[in-house]
Amino acid sequence: MACNSSGCESGCYDREKDNGSKIVDDAVSGGGNHESVCVKCKCNAPMTFGDGGFDDGRFCADCFRNNVFGKFRLAVTSHAMITPSDNVLVAFSGGSSSRVSLQFVHELQIKALKNYEASRDRSLPVFGVGVAFVDETAAFPALSTEMIDAIEWVRYTVSCLSPPAKDLHVVPVESIFGSDSLDARDRLLKLLDSVPDDTGKEDLLLHLKMLSLQKVAAENGYNRLVLGSCTSRIASHVLTATVKGRGYSLSADIQHVDARWKVPIVLPLRDCVRLEITRLCLLDGLKTVELACRSQCGINDLVSSFVALLQEENPSRECTIVRTAAKLTPFYFNKIPETDDSNVPMATQRRLKRFNLKYDGSMTTEAFCPICNGPLNRSDSSELDTFEEGQESDVLYAACCSSCRFQILPQDGSSLEQFSSFLPDHMISQVKHQKVDSQAYLREKIKDCLLLDDEEVV
Amino acid sequence: MEAGEEKSKKAGGECFYEVFEEEIHQVIVGNRLFKFGERVAIGASGGKDSSVLAYVLSELNRRHSYGLDLFLLSIDEGITGYRDDSLETVKRNEVQYGLPLQIVSYKDLYGWTMDEIVKMIGLKNNCTFCGVFRRQVRSKFLHSIPSLSKFLQNRLFCFMILCLVEFLKALDRGAALLKVDKLVTGHNADDIAETVVLNILRGDIARLSRCTSITTGEDGPIPRCKPFKYTYEKEIVMYAYFKKLDYFSTECIYSPNAYRGFACEFINDLERLRPRAILDIIKSGEDFRIATTTKMPEQGTCERCGYISSQKWCKACVLLEGLNRGLPKMGIGRPRGNVNGDYKDIKARSTAKTIESKQCGSLDF
């Protein structure tokens, strides 16, 4: 069984032990499986998915579903992901994980609406929900037909999830390059073509998609962005980040909450493994659409295959990986920023205190890579100080993390200059902003020294 | 990697090994691994990593006047037919490199050889895999000084832990016996990267925070150094080839891939895709933000032999006690029941003589 929370340590081992003994019992009983009942409720017949999962045939439909939804709801309430006054944008790609997150957010909204209508004073409003789908046709022209079909299907799916009604935002990935569609598309293609490394190209596109989601969320008044990342996806990310030398910023990416962006990102399905999500889609008849698999040959695909192989060998491997990484120190932005909003439910406040999550609150002057928005290690960002009158592309090089320098930025000067001219304005402005911050920091340092000198004179 | 680029620009073997040696020198000086006058033991198994390490360290010691008193330290596990062959290689290295050689055997330290241990375990369990894991032990041990990662994926997990724990303890005890200041091992970049990945897979946060350290055990009796921390395994092989160094290697008579762990294959696939991934993994391991408040096993000393241990008794003593009492499974796998009770029971009976067990080797250090 997947771990319910990154906070429970000894409990995990106990549960794993129970699972182990349970498997042995099943093996011993053999034919006795026909007479078995649900492990949890003891009255219904357990389901069999036939997918080779280790816990197949243990739970009935209702208990399995309640278990998965329970993990979702616990994550939402424990980390204050969604509160009554929020306006939530669900990123929906058509895959099973985002489909389940969309469904669960919808169910939360329905319950909130019922509570609102049932209460006399109507003090707690119902949070709003919108859906965003990123259109990648510009990056993969060969997929244009499939993408059109997928968008139609997404529209239909979102319209079925009402009441309450939900706005659908179809976001072309090139929208961050400007409002002129043709020019934006051209810049996107040139930008991607200037990255020779396959893995770097994949990662750059991922960063651009995140920027486009952030843009549409900010422009339409959303204050939360829900991603459907599950345990399996995060386990792969842990290893890919490690392999790319991003050990420092890794812990920022895998927490339930990521508020370094303008619109905080929340991962309510973080504690559910892909197998559970796949089963839930089968169980509830949630349809998904998978775009044609692009022939992947980079590091990301190698790591995904590796994690899948490990998961077959040991069903709790993905949880172990995520739990290991969860012990790394989170950053100060890995929690919902505190506001004076007194609408936060009391239960949520109690849970936040109970978990007592430890954050690194001291490093509030964190610098970020302009391309991947990862926090920079002190040694990585020290180069930024040496540039004062440098060219824009040189400043960009100094501001990036070592991983993006290697796999995304071109290596020679003229290509780098051309590359920076293709970048979205948001990334460029971030570089300039960071440079100004760095210079301001230096000025304050010098000022302190001068004050000391004055004091000595006196 | 700047050095890599520099290397590719030069042609021929001579430039390669000059750059290679200079890199090792920079690692040693930059990390201040040694002080003048220290007595340094080189863990030598006869494999390529330790042979190259012994040669390079001897060369650099002479060239840059480190002032180190170097010698080779080998462990004889008592595996018939293979360890004696690899020790012959180390003896030849002793002559070729002009370094004194000390051989410490399991028999001397523990009173048991691996052959005897295997025989004991095999008899107790009627194990039909006896030949299988004996062969695995040979092929694993003979390639290089073992690192944790290479064994952890093996199905015979418990037995491998037994061999590994005893081997590493013997290495440290051997060094302690000979009054040395530092112990160097031939762990290379591939080994360390593999260890980082495996510790993530296994959920071992304590080891994850220290497995990338170039020097470990600085609080203990003898620090352990890895001068090859940033050196690729392929470079070591190339260097040994160019210098025509003598080292012992063997492949398993079964398919070589049959026994490779998942992580080892993964590292190799990564290296093909992106050679620098090895160093990137090490960089990640160094950069991980692990809070000091994270609960780590507390270091203490073994009640019985005084060695470092987080338990009352160290692993080697537990295993040794099990062997001496005719209970080879003791200390393997998770203890059942009350751990404290078990240890009290062991302590109570330790004074009693048991007829069926062998005489214990001397443990007085």
PDB file of N, CA, C and O in Angstrom, chain A residues 394-428:
ATOM      1  N   ASP A 394      25.668  36.687 -21.842  1.00  0.00           N
ATOM      2  CA  ASP A 394      26.617  36.265 -20.810  1.00  0.00           C
ATOM      3  C   ASP A 394      25.959  36.269 -19.435  1.00  0.00           C
ATOM      4  O   ASP A 394      26.189  35.380 -18.619  1.00  0.00           O
ATOM      5  N   VAL A 395      25.147  37.285 -19.194  1.00  0.00           N
ATOM      6  CA  VAL A 395      24.435  37.343 -17.918  1.00  0.00           C
ATOM      7  C   VAL A 395      23.487  36.149 -17.805  1.00  0.00           C
ATOM      8  O   VAL A 395      23.344  35.544 -16.743  1.00  0.00           O
ATOM      9  N   LEU A 396      22.849  35.814 -18.932  1.00  0.00           N
ATOM     10  CA  LEU A 396      21.956  34.649 -18.924  1.00  0.00           C
ATOM     11  C   LEU A 396      22.723  33.389 -18.552  1.00  0.00           C
ATOM     12  O   LEU A 396      22.281  32.586 -17.732  1.00  0.00           O
ATOM     13  N   TYR A 397      23.902  33.226 -19.148  1.00  0.00           N
ATOM     14  CA  TYR A 397      24.694  32.034 -18.865  1.00  0.00           C
ATOM     15  C   TYR A 397      25.041  31.963 -17.381  1.00  0.00           C
ATOM     16  O   TYR A 397      24.931  30.922 -16.745  1.00  0.00           O
ATOM     17  N   ALA A 398      25.447  33.095 -16.825  1.00  0.00           N
ATOM     18  CA  ALA A 398      25.841  33.101 -15.418  1.00  0.00           C
ATOM     19  C   ALA A 398      24.653  32.855 -14.502  1.00  0.00           C
ATOM     20  O   ALA A 398      24.795  32.283 -13.422  1.00  0.00           O
ATOM     21  N   ALA A 399      23.468  33.288 -14.937  1.00  0.00           N
ATOM     22  CA  ALA A 399      22.303  33.180 -14.057  1.00  0.00           C
ATOM     23  C   ALA A 399      21.708  31.782 -14.037  1.00  0.00           C
ATOM     24  O   ALA A 399      20.935  31.460 -13.139  1.00  0.00           O
ATOM     25  N   CYS A 400      22.046  30.955 -15.036  1.00  0.00           N
ATOM     26  CA  CYS A 400      21.424  29.637 -15.111  1.00  0.00           C
ATOM     27  C   CYS A 400      22.100  28.647 -14.181  1.00  0.00           C
ATOM     28  O   CYS A 400      23.256  28.826 -13.802  1.00  0.00           O
ATOM     29  N   CYS A 401      21.374  27.577 -13.849  1.00  0.00           N
ATOM     30  CA  CYS A 401      21.977  26.515 -13.058  1.00  0.00           C
ATOM     31  C   CYS A 401      22.887  25.679 -13.957  1.00  0.00           C
ATOM     32  O   CYS A 401      22.790  25.727 -15.179  1.00  0.00           O
ATOM     33  N   SER A 402      23.758  24.889 -13.336  1.00  0.00           N
ATOM     34  CA  SER A 402      24.752  24.160 -14.122  1.00  0.00           C
ATOM     35  C   SER A 402      24.090  23.141 -15.035  1.00  0.00           C
ATOM     36  O   SER A 402      24.599  22.841 -16.112  1.00  0.00           O
ATOM     37  N   SER A 403      22.944  22.613 -14.609  1.00  0.00           N
ATOM     38  CA  SER A 403      22.272  21.617 -15.434  1.00  0.00           C
ATOM     39  C   SER A 403      21.729  22.244 -16.712  1.00  0.00           C
ATOM     40  O   SER A 403      21.899  21.702 -17.803  1.00  0.00           O
ATOM     41  N   CYS A 404      21.070  23.412 -16.593  1.00  0.00           N
ATOM     42  CA  CYS A 404      20.536  24.070 -17.785  1.00  0.00           C
ATOM     43  C   CYS A 404      21.656  24.580 -18.678  1.00  0.00           C
ATOM     44  O   CYS A 404      21.533  24.575 -19.903  1.00  0.00           O
ATOM     45  N   ARG A 405      22.753  25.012 -18.058  1.00  0.00           N
ATOM     46  CA  ARG A 405      23.888  25.444 -18.878  1.00  0.00           C
ATOM     47  C   ARG A 405      24.355  24.318 -19.776  1.00  0.00           C
ATOM     48  O   ARG A 405      24.670  24.522 -20.938  1.00  0.00           O
ATOM     49  N   PHE A 406      24.398  23.132 -19.235  1.00  0.00           N
ATOM     50  CA  PHE A 406      24.939  22.019 -20.003  1.00  0.00           C
ATOM     51  C   PHE A 406      23.966  21.512 -21.051  1.00  0.00           C
ATOM     52  O   PHE A 406      24.338  21.281 -22.198  1.00  0.00           O
ATOM     53  N   GLN A 407      22.695  21.319 -20.663  1.00  0.00           N
ATOM     54  CA  GLN A 407      21.820  20.573 -21.568  1.00  0.00           C
ATOM     55  C   GLN A 407      20.864  21.449 -22.366  1.00  0.00           C
ATOM     56  O   GLN A 407      20.188  20.957 -23.261  1.00  0.00           O
ATOM     57  N   ILE A 408      20.778  22.742 -22.060  1.00  0.00           N
ATOM     58  CA  ILE A 408      19.849  23.593 -22.796  1.00  0.00           C
ATOM     59  C   ILE A 408      20.570  24.727 -23.512  1.00  0.00           C
ATOM     60  O   ILE A 408      20.343  24.971 -24.691  1.00  0.00           O
ATOM     61  N   LEU A 409      21.438  25.442 -22.821  1.00  0.00           N
ATOM     62  CA  LEU A 409      22.098  26.584 -23.449  1.00  0.00           C
ATOM     63  C   LEU A 409      23.086  26.113 -24.507  1.00  0.00           C
ATOM     64  O   LEU A 409      23.817  25.148 -24.286  1.00  0.00           O
ATOM     65  N   PRO A 410      23.130  26.789 -25.651  1.00  0.00           N
ATOM     66  CA  PRO A 410      24.170  26.471 -26.636  1.00  0.00           C
ATOM     67  C   PRO A 410      25.550  26.776 -26.072  1.00  0.00           C
ATOM     68  O   PRO A 410      25.700  27.628 -25.191  1.00  0.00           O
ATOM     69  N   GLN A 411      26.554  26.092 -26.597  1.00  0.00           N
ATOM     70  CA  GLN A 411      27.876  26.191 -26.002  1.00  0.00           C
ATOM     71  C   GLN A 411      28.690  27.366 -26.544  1.00  0.00           C
ATOM     72  O   GLN A 411      29.507  27.931 -25.826  1.00  0.00           O
ATOM     73  N   ASP A 412      28.498  27.745 -27.807  1.00  0.00           N
ATOM     74  CA  ASP A 412      29.330  28.824 -28.346  1.00  0.00           C
ATOM     75  C   ASP A 412      28.607  30.156 -28.257  1.00  0.00           C
ATOM     76  O   ASP A 412      27.380  30.221 -28.191  1.00  0.00           O
ATOM     77  N   GLY A 413      29.370  31.217 -28.269  1.00  0.00           N
ATOM     78  CA  GLY A 413      28.863  32.543 -27.958  1.00  0.00           C
ATOM     79  C   GLY A 413      27.774  33.033 -28.886  1.00  0.00           C
ATOM     80  O   GLY A 413      26.739  33.527 -28.436  1.00  0.00           O
ATOM     81  N   SER A 414      27.978  32.894 -30.207  1.00  0.00           N
ATOM     82  CA  SER A 414      26.991  33.465 -31.128  1.00  0.00           C
ATOM     83  C   SER A 414      25.663  32.721 -31.031  1.00  0.00           C
ATOM     84  O   SER A 414      24.592  33.325 -31.066  1.00  0.00           O
ATOM     85  N   SER A 415      25.730  31.391 -30.890  1.00  0.00           N
ATOM     86  CA  SER A 415      24.485  30.630 -30.743  1.00  0.00           C
ATOM     87  C   SER A 415      23.776  31.004 -29.454  1.00  0.00           C
ATOM     88  O   SER A 415      22.544  31.073 -29.405  1.00  0.00           O
ATOM     89  N   LEU A 416      24.561  31.256 -28.406  1.00  0.00           N
ATOM     90  CA  LEU A 416      23.965  31.636 -27.125  1.00  0.00           C
ATOM     91  C   LEU A 416      23.240  32.966 -27.247  1.00  0.00           C
ATOM     92  O   LEU A 416      22.133  33.146 -26.726  1.00  0.00           O
ATOM     93  N   GLU A 417      23.863  33.886 -27.974  1.00  0.00           N
ATOM     94  CA  GLU A 417      23.232  35.195 -28.149  1.00  0.00           C
ATOM     95  C   GLU A 417      21.915  35.051 -28.915  1.00  0.00           C
ATOM     96  O   GLU A 417      20.894  35.652 -28.574  1.00  0.00           O
ATOM     97  N   GLN A 418      21.957  34.225 -29.950  1.00  0.00           N
ATOM     98  CA  GLN A 418      20.747  34.002 -30.734  1.00  0.00           C
ATOM     99  C   GLN A 418      19.680  33.314 -29.886  1.00  0.00           C
ATOM    100  O   GLN A 418      18.498  33.657 -29.940  1.00  0.00           O
ATOM    101  N   PHE A 419      20.122  32.344 -29.075  1.00  0.00           N
ATOM    102  CA  PHE A 419      19.199  31.616 -28.207  1.00  0.00           C
ATOM    103  C   PHE A 419      18.484  32.575 -27.266  1.00  0.00           C
ATOM    104  O   PHE A 419      17.263  32.497 -27.083  1.00  0.00           O
ATOM    105  N   SER A 420      19.237  33.492 -26.675  1.00  0.00           N
ATOM    106  CA  SER A 420      18.608  34.383 -25.697  1.00  0.00           C
ATOM    107  C   SER A 420      17.613  35.321 -26.366  1.00  0.00           C
ATOM    108  O   SER A 420      16.671  35.791 -25.732  1.00  0.00           O
ATOM    109  N   SER A 421      17.811  35.588 -27.666  1.00  0.00           N
ATOM    110  CA  SER A 421      16.849  36.456 -28.344  1.00  0.00           C
ATOM    111  C   SER A 421      15.533  35.732 -28.589  1.00  0.00           C
ATOM    112  O   SER A 421      14.497  36.368 -28.776  1.00  0.00           O
ATOM    113  N   PHE A 422      15.565  34.399 -28.596  1.00  0.00           N
ATOM    114  CA  PHE A 422      14.335  33.639 -28.804  1.00  0.00           C
ATOM    115  C   PHE A 422      13.568  33.405 -27.503  1.00  0.00           C
ATOM    116  O   PHE A 422      12.397  33.065 -27.527  1.00  0.00           O
ATOM    117  N   LEU A 423      14.240  33.538 -26.368  1.00  0.00           N
ATOM    118  CA  LEU A 423      13.601  33.193 -25.096  1.00  0.00           C
ATOM    119  C   LEU A 423      12.367  34.052 -24.851  1.00  0.00           C
ATOM    120  O   LEU A 423      12.302  35.201 -25.282  1.00  0.00           O
ATOM    121  N   PRO A 424      11.389  33.519 -24.137  1.00  0.00           N
ATOM    122  CA  PRO A 424      10.230  34.344 -23.764  1.00  0.00           C
ATOM    123  C   PRO A 424      10.666  35.522 -22.908  1.00  0.00           C
ATOM    124  O   PRO A 424      11.648  35.437 -22.170  1.00  0.00           O
ATOM    125  N   ASP A 425       9.925  36.618 -23.006  1.00  0.00           N
ATOM    126  CA  ASP A 425      10.315  37.841 -22.303  1.00  0.00           C
ATOM    127  C   ASP A 425      10.385  37.616 -20.799  1.00  0.00           C
ATOM    128  O   ASP A 425      11.207  38.210 -20.110  1.00  0.00           O
ATOM    129  N   HIS A 426       9.523  36.744 -20.297  1.00  0.00           N
ATOM    130  CA  HIS A 426       9.489  36.518 -18.853  1.00  0.00           C
ATOM    131  C   HIS A 426      10.838  36.023 -18.338  1.00  0.00           C
ATOM    132  O   HIS A 426      11.326  36.457 -17.303  1.00  0.00           O
ATOM    133  N   MET A 427      11.454  35.104 -19.087  1.00  0.00           N
ATOM    134  CA  MET A 427      12.742  34.565 -18.638  1.00  0.00           C
ATOM    135  C   MET A 427      13.813  35.645 -18.679  1.00  0.00           C
ATOM    136  O   MET A 427      14.642  35.746 -17.781  1.00  0.00           O
ATOM    137  N   ILE A 428      13.798  36.459 -19.732  1.00  0.00           N
ATOM    138  CA  ILE A 428      14.808  37.515 -19.853  1.00  0.00           C
ATOM    139  C   ILE A 428      14.645  38.517 -18.725  1.00  0.00           C
ATOM    140  O   ILE A 428      15.620  38.934 -18.101  1.00  0.00           O
TER     141      ILE A 428
END
